mmCIF file of C-alpha atoms in Angstrom:
data_model
loop_
_atom_site.group_PDB
_atom_site.id
_atom_site.type_symbol
_atom_site.label_atom_id
_atom_site.label_comp_id
_atom_site.label_asym_id
_atom_site.label_seq_id
_atom_site.Cartn_x
_atom_site.Cartn_y
_atom_site.Cartn_z
ATOM 1 C CA GLN A 1 -16.804 -9.860 2.744
ATOM 2 C CA LYS A 2 -14.145 -7.258 2.012
ATOM 3 C CA GLU A 3 -13.387 -6.504 -1.609
ATOM 4 C CA VAL A 4 -9.706 -7.249 -1.115
ATOM 5 C CA GLU A 5 -8.537 -9.487 1.688
ATOM 6 C CA GLN A 6 -5.001 -10.118 2.854
ATOM 7 C CA ASN A 7 -3.455 -12.367 5.479
ATOM 8 C CA SER A 8 -4.171 -10.769 8.769
ATOM 9 C CA GLY A 9 -0.539 -11.184 9.838
ATOM 10 C CA PRO A 10 1.801 -10.194 11.268
ATOM 11 C CA LEU A 11 4.157 -12.450 9.391
ATOM 12 C CA SER A 12 7.602 -13.202 10.727
ATOM 13 C CA VAL A 13 10.304 -15.010 8.788
ATOM 14 C CA PRO A 14 14.038 -15.472 9.403
ATOM 15 C CA GLU A 15 16.572 -13.689 7.222
ATOM 16 C CA GLY A 16 17.180 -15.571 3.981
ATOM 17 C CA ALA A 17 13.788 -17.393 4.018
ATOM 18 C CA ILE A 18 10.962 -16.982 1.529
ATOM 19 C CA ALA A 19 8.075 -14.697 2.640
ATOM 20 C CA SER A 20 4.699 -15.499 1.084
ATOM 21 C CA LEU A 21 1.987 -12.885 1.091
ATOM 22 C CA ASN A 22 -1.536 -13.660 -0.119
ATOM 23 C CA CYS A 23 -4.453 -11.661 -1.378
ATOM 24 C CA THR A 24 -7.913 -12.519 -2.601
ATOM 25 C CA TYR A 25 -10.390 -10.217 -4.315
ATOM 26 C CA SER A 26 -14.090 -10.351 -4.987
ATOM 27 C CA ASP A 27 -14.562 -8.346 -8.254
ATOM 28 C CA ARG A 28 -14.213 -10.633 -11.204
ATOM 29 C CA GLY A 29 -13.915 -7.619 -13.480
ATOM 30 C CA SER A 30 -10.637 -6.666 -11.912
ATOM 31 C CA GLN A 31 -7.888 -6.360 -14.467
ATOM 32 C CA SER A 32 -4.866 -4.814 -12.758
ATOM 33 C CA PHE A 33 -3.175 -6.065 -9.602
ATOM 34 C CA PHE A 34 -0.504 -4.397 -7.557
ATOM 35 C CA TRP A 35 1.737 -4.938 -4.581
ATOM 36 C CA TYR A 36 2.957 -1.966 -2.608
ATOM 37 C CA ARG A 37 5.398 -1.795 0.240
ATOM 38 C CA GLN A 38 4.930 0.749 2.976
ATOM 39 C CA TYR A 39 7.506 1.500 5.653
ATOM 40 C CA SER A 40 6.299 2.996 8.893
ATOM 41 C CA GLY A 41 5.562 6.705 8.509
ATOM 42 C CA LYS A 42 6.091 6.671 4.746
ATOM 43 C CA SER A 43 3.771 6.487 1.752
ATOM 44 C CA PRO A 44 3.298 3.240 -0.268
ATOM 45 C CA GLU A 45 5.828 2.359 -2.897
ATOM 46 C CA LEU A 46 4.913 0.212 -5.912
ATOM 47 C CA ILE A 47 6.999 -2.922 -6.079
ATOM 48 C CA MET A 48 5.101 -5.144 -8.528
ATOM 49 C CA SER A 49 2.214 -4.947 -10.985
ATOM 50 C CA ILE A 50 0.659 -7.961 -12.741
ATOM 51 C CA TYR A 51 -2.100 -8.068 -15.323
ATOM 52 C CA SER A 52 -2.251 -11.654 -16.680
ATOM 53 C CA ASN A 53 -2.414 -15.121 -15.143
ATOM 54 C CA GLY A 54 0.896 -16.704 -14.170
ATOM 55 C CA ASP A 55 4.064 -15.504 -12.563
ATOM 56 C CA LYS A 56 5.985 -12.320 -12.903
ATOM 57 C CA GLU A 57 9.451 -12.027 -11.512
ATOM 58 C CA ASP A 58 11.452 -8.972 -10.679
ATOM 59 C CA GLY A 59 14.669 -9.617 -8.727
ATOM 60 C CA ARG A 60 13.801 -11.269 -5.458
ATOM 61 C CA PHE A 61 10.089 -10.589 -5.938
ATOM 62 C CA THR A 62 7.635 -12.869 -7.726
ATOM 63 C CA ALA A 63 3.942 -11.983 -8.165
ATOM 64 C CA GLN A 64 1.517 -14.760 -8.971
ATOM 65 C CA LEU A 65 -1.999 -14.190 -10.369
ATOM 66 C CA ASN A 66 -4.791 -16.681 -10.726
ATOM 67 C CA LYS A 67 -7.901 -14.920 -11.991
ATOM 68 C CA ALA A 68 -10.063 -18.053 -11.847
ATOM 69 C CA SER A 69 -9.392 -18.361 -8.141
ATOM 70 C CA GLN A 70 -9.333 -14.550 -7.712
ATOM 71 C CA TYR A 71 -6.034 -14.808 -5.958
ATOM 72 C CA VAL A 72 -2.744 -12.857 -6.186
ATOM 73 C CA SER A 73 0.329 -13.463 -4.172
ATOM 74 C CA LEU A 74 3.791 -12.072 -3.659
ATOM 75 C CA LEU A 75 6.829 -14.159 -2.871
ATOM 76 C CA ILE A 76 9.959 -12.539 -1.476
ATOM 77 C CA ARG A 77 13.034 -14.741 -1.820
ATOM 78 C CA ASP A 78 16.113 -14.359 0.350
ATOM 79 C CA SER A 79 14.240 -12.061 2.684
ATOM 80 C CA GLN A 80 16.292 -9.276 4.254
ATOM 81 C CA PRO A 81 15.642 -7.240 7.425
ATOM 82 C CA SER A 82 15.145 -4.229 5.053
ATOM 83 C CA ASP A 83 12.085 -6.051 3.617
ATOM 84 C CA SER A 84 10.343 -5.552 6.983
ATOM 85 C CA ALA A 85 7.317 -3.422 6.187
ATOM 86 C CA THR A 86 3.615 -3.537 5.546
ATOM 87 C CA TYR A 87 2.700 -4.966 2.131
ATOM 88 C CA LEU A 88 -0.507 -3.753 0.544
ATOM 89 C CA CYS A 89 -2.390 -5.564 -2.220
ATOM 90 C CA ALA A 90 -4.406 -3.376 -4.584
ATOM 91 C CA VAL A 91 -6.814 -4.246 -7.352
ATOM 92 C CA ASN A 92 -8.588 -2.175 -9.966
ATOM 93 C CA THR A 93 -10.690 -2.400 -13.080
ATOM 94 C CA ASN A 94 -8.429 0.036 -15.009
ATOM 95 C CA ALA A 95 -11.091 2.712 -15.384
ATOM 96 C CA GLY A 96 -11.764 3.158 -11.684
ATOM 97 C CA LYS A 97 -10.194 3.533 -8.327
ATOM 98 C CA SER A 98 -7.889 0.981 -6.795
ATOM 99 C CA THR A 99 -9.201 -1.045 -3.879
ATOM 100 C CA PHE A 100 -6.608 -1.790 -1.203
ATOM 101 C CA GLY A 101 -6.411 -4.589 1.285
ATOM 102 C CA ASP A 102 -5.649 -3.751 4.905
ATOM 103 C CA GLY A 103 -2.026 -4.876 4.483
ATOM 104 C CA THR A 104 0.159 -7.604 5.966
ATOM 105 C CA THR A 105 3.020 -6.592 8.247
ATOM 106 C CA LEU A 106 6.153 -8.584 7.542
ATOM 107 C CA THR A 107 9.101 -8.805 9.950
ATOM 108 C CA VAL A 108 12.327 -10.361 8.786
ATOM 109 C CA LYS A 109 14.415 -11.340 11.724
ATOM 110 C CA PRO A 110 18.231 -11.242 11.419
ATOM 111 C CA GLY B 1 10.403 7.990 -13.899
ATOM 112 C CA ALA B 2 6.838 8.269 -12.536
ATOM 113 C CA VAL B 3 7.664 10.683 -9.755
ATOM 114 C CA VAL B 4 4.949 12.323 -7.674
ATOM 115 C CA SER B 5 5.647 15.188 -5.340
ATOM 116 C CA GLN B 6 3.553 16.588 -2.542
ATOM 117 C CA HIS B 7 3.934 19.849 -0.767
ATOM 118 C CA PRO B 8 4.122 20.575 2.091
ATOM 119 C CA SER B 9 5.509 17.429 3.586
ATOM 120 C CA ARG B 10 4.529 18.496 7.077
ATOM 121 C CA VAL B 11 2.270 21.179 8.358
ATOM 122 C CA ILE B 12 1.184 22.277 11.809
ATOM 123 C CA CYS B 13 -1.754 24.673 12.012
ATOM 124 C CA LYS B 14 -4.163 26.140 14.471
ATOM 125 C CA SER B 15 -7.714 24.911 14.689
ATOM 126 C CA GLY B 16 -10.032 26.760 12.299
ATOM 127 C CA THR B 17 -7.431 27.484 9.621
ATOM 128 C CA SER B 18 -7.414 26.047 6.105
ATOM 129 C CA VAL B 19 -4.534 24.069 4.693
ATOM 130 C CA LYS B 20 -3.796 23.439 1.019
ATOM 131 C CA ILE B 21 -1.810 20.381 -0.134
ATOM 132 C CA GLU B 22 -0.417 20.130 -3.598
ATOM 133 C CA CYS B 23 0.135 16.933 -5.539
ATOM 134 C CA ARG B 24 2.190 17.018 -8.748
ATOM 135 C CA SER B 25 3.147 14.405 -11.281
ATOM 136 C CA LEU B 26 6.596 15.468 -12.331
ATOM 137 C CA ASP B 27 7.375 13.375 -15.401
ATOM 138 C CA PHE B 28 4.059 12.049 -16.618
ATOM 139 C CA GLN B 29 0.566 13.259 -17.178
ATOM 140 C CA ALA B 30 -2.089 12.094 -14.766
ATOM 141 C CA THR B 31 -5.668 12.362 -15.847
ATOM 142 C CA THR B 32 -6.711 10.823 -12.563
ATOM 143 C CA MET B 33 -5.368 11.511 -9.100
ATOM 144 C CA PHE B 34 -6.531 10.013 -5.839
ATOM 145 C CA TRP B 35 -6.473 11.423 -2.329
ATOM 146 C CA TYR B 36 -6.061 9.153 0.665
ATOM 147 C CA ARG B 37 -5.964 9.615 4.422
ATOM 148 C CA GLN B 38 -4.173 7.252 6.785
ATOM 149 C CA PHE B 39 -4.300 7.216 10.617
ATOM 150 C CA PRO B 40 -1.476 5.630 12.537
ATOM 151 C CA LYS B 41 -1.294 1.846 12.136
ATOM 152 C CA LYS B 42 -4.462 1.892 9.974
ATOM 153 C CA SER B 43 -5.041 1.123 6.305
ATOM 154 C CA LEU B 44 -5.283 3.668 3.527
ATOM 155 C CA MET B 45 -8.663 5.298 3.263
ATOM 156 C CA LEU B 46 -9.635 6.698 -0.133
ATOM 157 C CA MET B 47 -11.196 10.130 0.235
ATOM 158 C CA ALA B 48 -11.834 11.117 -3.399
ATOM 159 C CA THR B 49 -10.999 10.567 -7.024
ATOM 160 C CA SER B 50 -9.943 13.639 -8.909
ATOM 161 C CA ASN B 51 -10.227 13.869 -12.710
ATOM 162 C CA GLU B 52 -8.629 16.669 -14.626
ATOM 163 C CA GLY B 53 -11.159 19.302 -15.609
ATOM 164 C CA SER B 54 -14.088 17.838 -13.734
ATOM 165 C CA LYS B 55 -15.486 17.655 -10.269
ATOM 166 C CA ALA B 56 -14.012 15.190 -7.836
ATOM 167 C CA THR B 57 -15.907 12.063 -6.810
ATOM 168 C CA TYR B 58 -15.957 11.737 -3.062
ATOM 169 C CA GLU B 59 -16.205 8.507 -1.081
ATOM 170 C CA GLN B 60 -19.156 8.022 1.223
ATOM 171 C CA GLY B 61 -18.709 9.845 4.482
ATOM 172 C CA VAL B 62 -16.211 12.342 3.170
ATOM 173 C CA GLU B 63 -17.445 15.971 3.315
ATOM 174 C CA LYS B 64 -17.105 17.724 -0.024
ATOM 175 C CA ASP B 65 -17.275 21.143 1.541
ATOM 176 C CA LYS B 66 -14.587 20.389 4.080
ATOM 177 C CA PHE B 67 -12.115 18.669 1.712
ATOM 178 C CA LEU B 68 -11.972 20.759 -1.438
ATOM 179 C CA ILE B 69 -10.287 19.146 -4.380
ATOM 180 C CA ASN B 70 -9.186 20.903 -7.566
ATOM 181 C CA HIS B 71 -7.507 19.158 -10.525
ATOM 182 C CA ALA B 72 -6.764 22.082 -12.798
ATOM 183 C CA SER B 73 -4.133 20.453 -15.018
ATOM 184 C CA LEU B 74 -2.812 17.067 -16.012
ATOM 185 C CA THR B 75 0.015 17.377 -13.523
ATOM 186 C CA LEU B 76 -1.491 19.122 -10.511
ATOM 187 C CA SER B 77 -4.218 18.366 -8.010
ATOM 188 C CA THR B 78 -4.813 20.182 -4.761
ATOM 189 C CA LEU B 79 -6.620 19.233 -1.591
ATOM 190 C CA THR B 80 -7.744 22.002 0.784
ATOM 191 C CA VAL B 81 -8.759 21.043 4.292
ATOM 192 C CA THR B 82 -11.075 23.879 5.305
ATOM 193 C CA SER B 83 -11.546 24.991 8.926
ATOM 194 C CA ALA B 84 -9.271 22.228 10.142
ATOM 195 C CA HIS B 85 -9.892 20.654 13.540
ATOM 196 C CA PRO B 86 -7.692 18.364 15.635
ATOM 197 C CA GLU B 87 -9.588 15.289 14.396
ATOM 198 C CA ASP B 88 -8.391 16.160 10.854
ATOM 199 C CA SER B 89 -4.820 15.495 11.940
ATOM 200 C CA SER B 90 -3.648 12.632 9.755
ATOM 201 C CA PHE B 91 -1.279 11.551 6.974
ATOM 202 C CA TYR B 92 -2.655 12.693 3.648
ATOM 203 C CA ILE B 93 -1.349 10.907 0.562
ATOM 204 C CA CYS B 94 -2.034 11.466 -3.084
ATOM 205 C CA SER B 95 -1.498 9.079 -5.967
ATOM 206 C CA ALA B 96 -1.410 9.805 -9.658
ATOM 207 C CA ARG B 97 -2.385 7.313 -12.288
ATOM 208 C CA ASP B 98 -0.039 6.984 -15.236
ATOM 209 C CA GLY B 99 -2.264 6.229 -18.223
ATOM 210 C CA ALA B 100 0.563 4.686 -20.127
ATOM 211 C CA THR B 101 1.487 2.055 -17.491
ATOM 212 C CA ARG B 102 -1.761 1.831 -15.526
ATOM 213 C CA ASN B 103 0.276 2.261 -12.365
ATOM 214 C CA ASP B 104 -0.767 4.458 -9.451
ATOM 215 C CA ASN B 105 2.224 6.345 -8.164
ATOM 216 C CA PHE B 106 2.093 7.712 -4.644
ATOM 217 C CA GLY B 107 3.402 11.012 -3.416
ATOM 218 C CA PRO B 108 5.484 11.046 -0.260
ATOM 219 C CA GLY B 109 2.524 12.205 1.835
ATOM 220 C CA THR B 110 1.746 15.265 3.987
ATOM 221 C CA ARG B 111 1.552 14.936 7.742
ATOM 222 C CA LEU B 112 -1.023 17.420 9.064
ATOM 223 C CA THR B 113 -1.236 18.299 12.742
ATOM 224 C CA VAL B 114 -4.022 20.607 13.852
ATOM 225 C CA LEU B 115 -3.552 22.106 17.318
#
């Protein structure tokens, strides 16, 4: 079992729809959770961080964390073609390295 | 805020030469920096964790003598690819951990091509 698992994708949604990206992790000691967006040929860009159970909203993005289920998700509302990218889930225990999932590629079709 | 720079952004070199890549945190102090490598359409692969003032911790399978890492200050880490070969051609990305926010901030990456 991988330490951080994401939907294998690719995920395709129409413009204006909600895109839902999921991630599960195996280390119960994990304390920090991140979502990054990576455009082709570019480095990852942090879009959301979440540390406690519940929802965290930032504009069109909502991160949801459930530590009991070891699950973290990212919702993108009103998806735009510019949201088309690979989304990486990352988890760390604060003191150590971040562990990344393999990423889910999202395509938003106009 | 939380800007990380990398230099150079792109380098082409001949087989057998060494290449140094710099990673700088511009507006925060980074006690820990990470070096990743990414091949086309593949996921990020952590190469090593670099702590200021101490030796880097390398991931399994990463050759310490080939990928030299130095973290001399709280804002600068360098990765030197020694005696580069075509199979070392890749996208090298650093990230710097901001102790205040716990966020890892990525540099823009360095695309290395070894001929």
